[in-house]
PDB file of C-alpha atoms in Angstrom:
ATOM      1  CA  UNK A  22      13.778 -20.386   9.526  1.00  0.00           C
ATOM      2  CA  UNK A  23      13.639 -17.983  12.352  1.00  0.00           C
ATOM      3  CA  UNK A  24      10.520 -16.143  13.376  1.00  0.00           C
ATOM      4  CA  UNK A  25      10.685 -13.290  11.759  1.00  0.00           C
ATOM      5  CA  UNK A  26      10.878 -15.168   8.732  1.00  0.00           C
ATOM      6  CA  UNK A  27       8.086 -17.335   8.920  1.00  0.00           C
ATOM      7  CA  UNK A  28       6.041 -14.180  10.043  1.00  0.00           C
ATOM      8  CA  UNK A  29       6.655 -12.698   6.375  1.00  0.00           C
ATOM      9  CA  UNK A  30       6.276 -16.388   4.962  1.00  0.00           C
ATOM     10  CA  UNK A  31       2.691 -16.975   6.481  1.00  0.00           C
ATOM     11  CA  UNK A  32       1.694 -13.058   4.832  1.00  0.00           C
ATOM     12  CA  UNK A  33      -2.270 -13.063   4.067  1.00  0.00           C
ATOM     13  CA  UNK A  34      -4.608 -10.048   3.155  1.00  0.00           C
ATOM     14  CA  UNK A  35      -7.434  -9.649   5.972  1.00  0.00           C
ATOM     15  CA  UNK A  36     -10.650  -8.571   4.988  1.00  0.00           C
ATOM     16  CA  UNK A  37     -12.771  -9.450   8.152  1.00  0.00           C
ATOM     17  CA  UNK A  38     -12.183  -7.987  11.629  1.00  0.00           C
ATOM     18  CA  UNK A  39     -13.592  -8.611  15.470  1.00  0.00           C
ATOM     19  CA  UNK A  40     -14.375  -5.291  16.997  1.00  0.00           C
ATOM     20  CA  UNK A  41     -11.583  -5.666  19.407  1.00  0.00           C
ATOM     21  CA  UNK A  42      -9.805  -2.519  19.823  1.00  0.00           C
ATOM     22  CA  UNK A  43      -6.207  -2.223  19.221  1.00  0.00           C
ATOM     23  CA  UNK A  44      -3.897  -1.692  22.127  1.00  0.00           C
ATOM     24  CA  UNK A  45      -1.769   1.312  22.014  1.00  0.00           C
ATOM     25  CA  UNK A  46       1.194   0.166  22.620  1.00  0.00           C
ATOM     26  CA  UNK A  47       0.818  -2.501  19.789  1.00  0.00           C
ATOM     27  CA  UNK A  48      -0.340   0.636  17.706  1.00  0.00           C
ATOM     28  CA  UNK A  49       3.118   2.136  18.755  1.00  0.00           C
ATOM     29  CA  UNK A  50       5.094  -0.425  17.934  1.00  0.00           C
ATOM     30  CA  UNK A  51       3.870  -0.748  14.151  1.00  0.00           C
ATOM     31  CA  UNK A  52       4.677   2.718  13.571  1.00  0.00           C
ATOM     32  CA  UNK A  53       7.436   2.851  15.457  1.00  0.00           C
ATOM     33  CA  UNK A  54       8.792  -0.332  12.857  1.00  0.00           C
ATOM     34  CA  UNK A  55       7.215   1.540  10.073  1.00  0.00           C
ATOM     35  CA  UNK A  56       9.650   4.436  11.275  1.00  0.00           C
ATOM     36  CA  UNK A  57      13.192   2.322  11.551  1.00  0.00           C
ATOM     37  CA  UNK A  58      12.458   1.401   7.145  1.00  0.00           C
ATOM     38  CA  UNK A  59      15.162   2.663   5.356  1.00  0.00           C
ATOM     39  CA  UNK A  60      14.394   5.721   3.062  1.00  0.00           C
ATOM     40  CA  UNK A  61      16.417   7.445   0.605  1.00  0.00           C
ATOM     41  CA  UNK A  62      19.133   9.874   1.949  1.00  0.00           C
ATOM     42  CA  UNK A  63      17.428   9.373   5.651  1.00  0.00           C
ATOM     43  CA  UNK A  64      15.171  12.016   4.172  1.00  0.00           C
ATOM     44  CA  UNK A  65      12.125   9.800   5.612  1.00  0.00           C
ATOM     45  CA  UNK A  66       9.802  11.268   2.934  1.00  0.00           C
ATOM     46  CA  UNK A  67       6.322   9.163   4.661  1.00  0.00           C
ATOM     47  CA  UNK A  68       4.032  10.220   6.837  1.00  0.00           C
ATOM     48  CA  UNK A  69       1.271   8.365   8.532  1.00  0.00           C
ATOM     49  CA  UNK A  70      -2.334   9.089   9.548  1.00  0.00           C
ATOM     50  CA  UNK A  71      -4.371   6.979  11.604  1.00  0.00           C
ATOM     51  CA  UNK A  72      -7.965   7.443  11.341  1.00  0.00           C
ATOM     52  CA  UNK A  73     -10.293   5.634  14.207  1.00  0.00           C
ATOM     53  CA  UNK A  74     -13.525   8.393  13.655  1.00  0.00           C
ATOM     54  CA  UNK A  75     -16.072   5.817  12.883  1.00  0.00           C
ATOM     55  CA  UNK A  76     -17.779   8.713  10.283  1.00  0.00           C
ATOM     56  CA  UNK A  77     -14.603   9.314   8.689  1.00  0.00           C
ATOM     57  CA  UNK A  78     -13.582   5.785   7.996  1.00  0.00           C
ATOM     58  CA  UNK A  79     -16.789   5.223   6.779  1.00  0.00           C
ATOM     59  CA  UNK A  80     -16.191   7.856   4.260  1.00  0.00           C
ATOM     60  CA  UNK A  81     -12.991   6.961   3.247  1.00  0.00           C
ATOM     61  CA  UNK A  82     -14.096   3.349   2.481  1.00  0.00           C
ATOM     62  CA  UNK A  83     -16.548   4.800   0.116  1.00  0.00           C
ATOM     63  CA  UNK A  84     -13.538   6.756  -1.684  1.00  0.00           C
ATOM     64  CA  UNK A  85     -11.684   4.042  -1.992  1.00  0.00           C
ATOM     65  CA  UNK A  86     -14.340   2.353  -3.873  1.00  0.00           C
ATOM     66  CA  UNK A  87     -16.759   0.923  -1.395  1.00  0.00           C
ATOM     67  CA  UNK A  88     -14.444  -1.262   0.509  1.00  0.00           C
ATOM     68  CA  UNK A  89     -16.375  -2.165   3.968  1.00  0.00           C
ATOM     69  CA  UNK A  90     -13.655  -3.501   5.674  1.00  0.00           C
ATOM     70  CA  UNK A  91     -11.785   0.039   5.541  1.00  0.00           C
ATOM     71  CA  UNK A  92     -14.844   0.748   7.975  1.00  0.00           C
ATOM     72  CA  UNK A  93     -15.023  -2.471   9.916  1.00  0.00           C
ATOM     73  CA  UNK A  94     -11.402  -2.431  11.037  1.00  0.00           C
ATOM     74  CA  UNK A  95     -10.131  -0.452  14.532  1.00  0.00           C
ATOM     75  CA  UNK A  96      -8.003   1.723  12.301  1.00  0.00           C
ATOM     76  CA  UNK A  97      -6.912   2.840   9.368  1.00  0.00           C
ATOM     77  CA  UNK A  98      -3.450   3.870   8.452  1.00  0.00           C
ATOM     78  CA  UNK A  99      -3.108   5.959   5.286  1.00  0.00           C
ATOM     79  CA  UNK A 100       0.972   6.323   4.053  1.00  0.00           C
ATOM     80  CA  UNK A 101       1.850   9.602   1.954  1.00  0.00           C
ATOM     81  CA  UNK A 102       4.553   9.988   0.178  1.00  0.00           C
ATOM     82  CA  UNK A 103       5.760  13.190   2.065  1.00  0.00           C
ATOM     83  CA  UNK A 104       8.214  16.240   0.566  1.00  0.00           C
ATOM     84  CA  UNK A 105       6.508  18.816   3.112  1.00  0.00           C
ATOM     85  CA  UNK A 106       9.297  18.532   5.717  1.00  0.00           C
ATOM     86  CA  UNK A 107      11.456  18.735   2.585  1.00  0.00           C
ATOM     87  CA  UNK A 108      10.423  21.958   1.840  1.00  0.00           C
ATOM     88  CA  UNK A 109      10.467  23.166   5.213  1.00  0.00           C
ATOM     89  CA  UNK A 110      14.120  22.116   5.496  1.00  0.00           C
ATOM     90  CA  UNK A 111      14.875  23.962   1.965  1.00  0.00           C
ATOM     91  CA  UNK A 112      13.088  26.897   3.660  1.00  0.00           C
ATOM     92  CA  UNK A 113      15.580  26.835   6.285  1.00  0.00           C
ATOM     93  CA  UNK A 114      18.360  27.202   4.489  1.00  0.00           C
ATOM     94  CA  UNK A 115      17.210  29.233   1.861  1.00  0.00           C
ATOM     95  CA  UNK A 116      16.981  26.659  -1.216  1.00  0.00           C
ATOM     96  CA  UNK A 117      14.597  26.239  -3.522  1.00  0.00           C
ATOM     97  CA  UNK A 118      14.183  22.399  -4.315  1.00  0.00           C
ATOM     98  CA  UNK A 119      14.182  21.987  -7.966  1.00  0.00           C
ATOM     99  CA  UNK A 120      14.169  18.081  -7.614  1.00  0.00           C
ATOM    100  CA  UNK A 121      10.935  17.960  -5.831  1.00  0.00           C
ATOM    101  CA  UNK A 122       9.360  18.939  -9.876  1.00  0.00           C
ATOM    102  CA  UNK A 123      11.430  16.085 -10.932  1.00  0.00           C
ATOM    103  CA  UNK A 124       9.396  12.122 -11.577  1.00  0.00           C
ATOM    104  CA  UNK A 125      12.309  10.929  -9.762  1.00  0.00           C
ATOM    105  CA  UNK A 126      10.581  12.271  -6.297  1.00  0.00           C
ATOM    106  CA  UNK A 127       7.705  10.297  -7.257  1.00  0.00           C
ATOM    107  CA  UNK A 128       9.744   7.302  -7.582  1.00  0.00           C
ATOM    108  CA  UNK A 129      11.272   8.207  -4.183  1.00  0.00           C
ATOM    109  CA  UNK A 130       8.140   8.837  -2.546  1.00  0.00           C
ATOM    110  CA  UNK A 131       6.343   5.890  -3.577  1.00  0.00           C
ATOM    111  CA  UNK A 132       9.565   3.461  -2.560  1.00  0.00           C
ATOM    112  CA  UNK A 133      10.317   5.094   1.019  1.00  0.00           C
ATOM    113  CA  UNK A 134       6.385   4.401   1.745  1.00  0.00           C
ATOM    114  CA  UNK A 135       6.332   0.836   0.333  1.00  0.00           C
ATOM    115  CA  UNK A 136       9.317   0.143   2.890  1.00  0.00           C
ATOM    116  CA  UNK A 137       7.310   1.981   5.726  1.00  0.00           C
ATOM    117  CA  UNK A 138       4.137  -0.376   5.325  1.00  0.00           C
ATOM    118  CA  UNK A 139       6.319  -3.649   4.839  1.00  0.00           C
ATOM    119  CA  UNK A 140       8.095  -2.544   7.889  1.00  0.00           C
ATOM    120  CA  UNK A 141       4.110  -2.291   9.434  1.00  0.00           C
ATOM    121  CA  UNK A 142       2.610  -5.378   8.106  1.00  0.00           C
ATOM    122  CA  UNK A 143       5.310  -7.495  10.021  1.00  0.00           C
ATOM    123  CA  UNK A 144       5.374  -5.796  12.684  1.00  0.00           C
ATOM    124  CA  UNK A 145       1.081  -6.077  12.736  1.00  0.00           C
ATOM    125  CA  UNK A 146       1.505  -9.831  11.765  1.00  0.00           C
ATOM    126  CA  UNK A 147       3.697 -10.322  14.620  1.00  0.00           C
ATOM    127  CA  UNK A 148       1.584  -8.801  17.028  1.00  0.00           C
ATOM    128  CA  UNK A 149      -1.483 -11.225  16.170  1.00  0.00           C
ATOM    129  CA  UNK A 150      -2.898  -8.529  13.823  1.00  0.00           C
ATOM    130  CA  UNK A 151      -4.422  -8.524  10.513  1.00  0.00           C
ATOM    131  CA  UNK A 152      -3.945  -6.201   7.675  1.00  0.00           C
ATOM    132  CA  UNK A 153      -4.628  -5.391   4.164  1.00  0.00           C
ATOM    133  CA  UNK A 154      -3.146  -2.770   1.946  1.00  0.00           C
ATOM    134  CA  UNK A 155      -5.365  -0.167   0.001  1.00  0.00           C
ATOM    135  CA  UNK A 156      -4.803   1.032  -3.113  1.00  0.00           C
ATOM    136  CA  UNK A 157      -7.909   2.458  -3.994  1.00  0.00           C
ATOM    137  CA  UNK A 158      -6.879   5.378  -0.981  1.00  0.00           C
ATOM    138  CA  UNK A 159      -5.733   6.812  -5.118  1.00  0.00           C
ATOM    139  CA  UNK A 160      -9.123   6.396  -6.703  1.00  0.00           C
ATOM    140  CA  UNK A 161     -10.668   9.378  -5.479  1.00  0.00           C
ATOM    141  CA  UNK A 162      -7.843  11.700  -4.381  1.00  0.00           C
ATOM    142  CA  UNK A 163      -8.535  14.750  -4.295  1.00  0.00           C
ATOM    143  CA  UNK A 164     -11.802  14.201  -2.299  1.00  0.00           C
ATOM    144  CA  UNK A 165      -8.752  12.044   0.593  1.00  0.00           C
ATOM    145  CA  UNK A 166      -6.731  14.880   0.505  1.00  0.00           C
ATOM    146  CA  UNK A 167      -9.293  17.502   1.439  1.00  0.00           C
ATOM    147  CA  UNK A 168     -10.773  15.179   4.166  1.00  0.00           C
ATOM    148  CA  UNK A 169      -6.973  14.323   5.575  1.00  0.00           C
ATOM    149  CA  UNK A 170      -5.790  18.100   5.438  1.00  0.00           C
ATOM    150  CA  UNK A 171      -2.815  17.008   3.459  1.00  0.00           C
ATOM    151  CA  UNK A 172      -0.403  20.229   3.031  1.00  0.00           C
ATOM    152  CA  UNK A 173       1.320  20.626  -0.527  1.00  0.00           C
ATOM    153  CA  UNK A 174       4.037  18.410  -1.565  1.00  0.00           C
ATOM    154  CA  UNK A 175       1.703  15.447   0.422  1.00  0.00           C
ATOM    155  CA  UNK A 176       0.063  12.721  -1.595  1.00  0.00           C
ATOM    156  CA  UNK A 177      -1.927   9.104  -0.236  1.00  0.00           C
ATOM    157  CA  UNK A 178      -0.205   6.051  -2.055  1.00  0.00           C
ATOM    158  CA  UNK A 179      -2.045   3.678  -0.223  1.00  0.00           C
ATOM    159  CA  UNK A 180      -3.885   2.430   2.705  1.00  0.00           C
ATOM    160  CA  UNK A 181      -3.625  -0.209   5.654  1.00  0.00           C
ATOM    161  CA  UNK A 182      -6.725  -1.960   7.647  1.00  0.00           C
ATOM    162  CA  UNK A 183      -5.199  -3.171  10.750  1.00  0.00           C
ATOM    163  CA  UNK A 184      -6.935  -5.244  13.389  1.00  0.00           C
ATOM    164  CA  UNK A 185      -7.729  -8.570  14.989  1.00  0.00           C
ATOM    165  CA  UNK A 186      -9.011 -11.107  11.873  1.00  0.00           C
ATOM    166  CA  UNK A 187     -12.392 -12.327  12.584  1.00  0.00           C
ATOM    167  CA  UNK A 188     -11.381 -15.620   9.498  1.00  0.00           C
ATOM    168  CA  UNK A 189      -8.470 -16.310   8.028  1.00  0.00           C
ATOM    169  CA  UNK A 190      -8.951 -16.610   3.797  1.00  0.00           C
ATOM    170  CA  UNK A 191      -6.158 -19.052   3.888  1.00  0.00           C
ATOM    171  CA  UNK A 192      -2.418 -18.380   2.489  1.00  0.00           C
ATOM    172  CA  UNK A 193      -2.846 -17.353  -1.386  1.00  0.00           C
ATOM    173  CA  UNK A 194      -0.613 -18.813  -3.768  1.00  0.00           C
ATOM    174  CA  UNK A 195       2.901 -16.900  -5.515  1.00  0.00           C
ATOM    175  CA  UNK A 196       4.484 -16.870  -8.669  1.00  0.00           C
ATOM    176  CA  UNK A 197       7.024 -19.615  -8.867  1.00  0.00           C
ATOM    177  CA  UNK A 198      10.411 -17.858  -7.223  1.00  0.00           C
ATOM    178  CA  UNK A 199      12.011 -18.947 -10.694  1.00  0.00           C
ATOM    179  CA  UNK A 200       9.537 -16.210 -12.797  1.00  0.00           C
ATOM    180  CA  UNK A 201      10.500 -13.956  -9.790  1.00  0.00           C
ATOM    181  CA  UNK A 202      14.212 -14.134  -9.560  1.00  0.00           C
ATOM    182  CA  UNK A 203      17.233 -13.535 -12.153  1.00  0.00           C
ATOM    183  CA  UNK A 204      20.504 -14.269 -11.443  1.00  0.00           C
ATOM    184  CA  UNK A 205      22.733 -11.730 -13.900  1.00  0.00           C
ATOM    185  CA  UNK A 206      20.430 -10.694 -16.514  1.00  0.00           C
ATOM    186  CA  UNK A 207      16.638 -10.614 -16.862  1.00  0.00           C
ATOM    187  CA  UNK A 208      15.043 -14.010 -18.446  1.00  0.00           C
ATOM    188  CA  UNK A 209      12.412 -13.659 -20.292  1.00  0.00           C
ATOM    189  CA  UNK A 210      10.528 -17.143 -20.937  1.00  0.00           C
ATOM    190  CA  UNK A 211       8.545 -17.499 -17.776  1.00  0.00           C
ATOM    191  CA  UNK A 212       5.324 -18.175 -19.810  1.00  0.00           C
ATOM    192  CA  UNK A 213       5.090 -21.875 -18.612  1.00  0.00           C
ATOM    193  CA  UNK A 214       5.434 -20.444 -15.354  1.00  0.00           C
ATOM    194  CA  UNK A 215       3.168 -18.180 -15.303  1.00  0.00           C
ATOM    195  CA  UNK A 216       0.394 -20.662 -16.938  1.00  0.00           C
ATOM    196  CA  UNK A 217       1.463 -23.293 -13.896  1.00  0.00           C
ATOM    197  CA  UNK A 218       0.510 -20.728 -11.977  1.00  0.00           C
ATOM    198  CA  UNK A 219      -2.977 -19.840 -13.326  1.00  0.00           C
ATOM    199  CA  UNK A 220      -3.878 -23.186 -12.417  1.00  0.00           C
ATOM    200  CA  UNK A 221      -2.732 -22.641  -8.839  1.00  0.00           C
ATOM    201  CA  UNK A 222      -4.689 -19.488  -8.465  1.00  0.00           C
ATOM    202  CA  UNK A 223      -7.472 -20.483 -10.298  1.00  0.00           C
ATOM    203  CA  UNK A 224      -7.621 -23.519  -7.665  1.00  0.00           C
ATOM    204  CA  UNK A 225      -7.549 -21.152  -4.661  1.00  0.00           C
ATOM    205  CA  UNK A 226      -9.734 -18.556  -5.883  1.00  0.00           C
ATOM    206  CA  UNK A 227     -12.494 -21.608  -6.568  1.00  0.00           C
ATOM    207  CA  UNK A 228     -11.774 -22.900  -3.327  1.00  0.00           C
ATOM    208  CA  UNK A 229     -12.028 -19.503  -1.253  1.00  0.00           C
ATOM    209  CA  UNK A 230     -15.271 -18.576  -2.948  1.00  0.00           C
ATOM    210  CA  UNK A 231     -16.936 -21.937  -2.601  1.00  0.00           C
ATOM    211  CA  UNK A 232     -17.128 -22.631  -6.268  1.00  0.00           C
ATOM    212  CA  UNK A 233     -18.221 -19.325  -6.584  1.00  0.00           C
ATOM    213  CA  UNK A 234     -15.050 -18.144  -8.767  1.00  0.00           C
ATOM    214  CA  UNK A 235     -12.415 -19.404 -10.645  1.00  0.00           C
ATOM    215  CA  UNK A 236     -10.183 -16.298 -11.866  1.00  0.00           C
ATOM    216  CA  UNK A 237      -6.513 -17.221 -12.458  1.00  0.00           C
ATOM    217  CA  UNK A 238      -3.688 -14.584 -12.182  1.00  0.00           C
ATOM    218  CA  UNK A 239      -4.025 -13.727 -16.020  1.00  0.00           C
ATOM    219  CA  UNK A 240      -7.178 -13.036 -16.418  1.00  0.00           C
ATOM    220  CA  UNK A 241      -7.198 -10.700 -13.100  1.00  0.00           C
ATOM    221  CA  UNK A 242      -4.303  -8.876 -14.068  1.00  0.00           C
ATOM    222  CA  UNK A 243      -4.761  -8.337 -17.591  1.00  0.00           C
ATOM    223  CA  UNK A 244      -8.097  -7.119 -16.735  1.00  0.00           C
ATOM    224  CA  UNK A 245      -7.581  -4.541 -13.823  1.00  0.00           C
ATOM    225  CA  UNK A 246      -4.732  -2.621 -16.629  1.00  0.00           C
ATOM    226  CA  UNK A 247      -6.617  -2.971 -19.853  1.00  0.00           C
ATOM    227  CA  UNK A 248      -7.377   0.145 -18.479  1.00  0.00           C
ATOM    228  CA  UNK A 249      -6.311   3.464 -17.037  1.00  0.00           C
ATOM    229  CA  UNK A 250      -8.166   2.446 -13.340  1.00  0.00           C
ATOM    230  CA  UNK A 251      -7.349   6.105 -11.085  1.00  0.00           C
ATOM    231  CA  UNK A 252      -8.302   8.764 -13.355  1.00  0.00           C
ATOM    232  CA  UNK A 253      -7.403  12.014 -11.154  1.00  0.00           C
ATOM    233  CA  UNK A 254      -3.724  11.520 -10.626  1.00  0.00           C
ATOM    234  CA  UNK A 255      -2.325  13.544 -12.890  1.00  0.00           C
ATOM    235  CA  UNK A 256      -4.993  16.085 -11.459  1.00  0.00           C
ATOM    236  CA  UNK A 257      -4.050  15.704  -7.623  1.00  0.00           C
ATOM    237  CA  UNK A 258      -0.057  15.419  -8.595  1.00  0.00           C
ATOM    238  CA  UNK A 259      -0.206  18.907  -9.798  1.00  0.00           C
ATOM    239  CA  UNK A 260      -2.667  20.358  -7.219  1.00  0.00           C
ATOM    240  CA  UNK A 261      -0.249  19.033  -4.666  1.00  0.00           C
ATOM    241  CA  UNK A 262       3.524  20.411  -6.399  1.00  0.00           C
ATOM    242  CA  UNK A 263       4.380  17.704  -8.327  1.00  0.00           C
ATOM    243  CA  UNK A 264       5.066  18.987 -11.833  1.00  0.00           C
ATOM    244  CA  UNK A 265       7.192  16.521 -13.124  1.00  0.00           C
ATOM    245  CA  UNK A 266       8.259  19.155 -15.514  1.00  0.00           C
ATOM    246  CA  UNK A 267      11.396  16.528 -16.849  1.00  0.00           C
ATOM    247  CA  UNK A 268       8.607  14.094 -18.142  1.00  0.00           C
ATOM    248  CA  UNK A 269       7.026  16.916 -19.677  1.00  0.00           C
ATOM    249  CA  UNK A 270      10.265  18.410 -21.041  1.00  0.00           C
TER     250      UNK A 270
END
């Protein structure tokens, strides 16, 4: 295994940080990383925003559902999907871009940014930092977009704490690689596998909690979609140009 390797290997979510600011130029070098991700057609449809106002990550960690550590960390690095510059390039050249209204630029979006922050979470990890990804940055949108100034065609798809751990909550447990990964076709009878692997995360959750908890991967997952959990989506999707008229074709 070569460094880089182990780096992504040895992957754990941070929730705890020192107040030890984060050098610039180890700053620079996670975005520039987040940067050299591939994106579809080079079109480079992220942008990132790094908040370090102490008032205004305190306000985003109560959007995102009360999340303290969005506060506690040095910064906070929000990744929109990003068809602005898009539009600005159609603008140039005088086209109107139909396939911005298409679910398909969603899909796009939402892939070109989940390259970006992989590309920053090894690049963090490898620096001695600490991160964690947000999803709840989606919980109350509308209220992040007015407090980021995010321009039409601009929508958060998720967070990232990054700064020097203060504890490490230990390496969390994966799905076996075989319920994973399909060779050909798509195989269907992981069940076994997955119930293996309740008992594996029920261990570590009971473990990391002090006896406190004992939720296995079902019963966690099963429970956070019984659900629909972001409610204004659809509502900041079309205040921000997404129509996806083909869906609703």
């Amino acid at each position: 295994m070569n460094t880089i390797i182990n780096t992504q290997l040895n992957h754990r979510s941070y929730r705890s940080y020192t107040s030890k600011k984060i050098e610039p130029e180890k700053l620079d070098a996670v975005i520039k990383a987040s940067q050299a991700a591939p994106s579809w057609i080079n079109g480079q449809q992220v942008s990132i925003i790094a908040v370090f106002d102490d008032q205004r990550k305190k306000r985003l960690s109560e959007l995102v559902g009360n999340q303290a550590y969005v506060a506690e960390a040095p910064v906070f690095l929000i990744f929109c999907a990003d068809f602005y510059r898009a539009q600005l390039a159609g603008e140039v050249h005088g086209k109107t871009l139909e396939a911005i209204d298409d679910v398909d630029a969603l899909l796009v979006g939402a892939t070109d940014v989940g390259l970006a922050m992989s590309n920053a979470i090894t690049a963090a990890e490898s620096l001695d930092l600490g991160t964690v990804p947000i999803g709840g940055i989606r919980k109350n949108p509308l209220e992040v977009i007015e407090l980021l100034e995010l321009p039409k065609h601009v929508i958060p798809i998720a967070g990232l704490c990054v700064g020097y751990p203060s504890e490490d909550p230990g390496l969390k447990p994966r799905l076996p690689k075989e319920a994973i990964y399909h060779e050909e076709s798509y195989q269907t009878n992981v069940a076994a596998l997955i119930e293996s692997y309740d008992q594996s995360m029920s261990a570590y959750m009971h473990k990391r909690t002090n006896g406190a908890q004992s939720t296995s991967w079902t019963e966690r997952v099963s429970s956070f979609y019984e659900k629909p959990y972001y409610t204004s989506i659809a509502q900041m999707l079309e205040k921000q140009g997404f129509t996806c008229k083909n869906i609703k074709e």
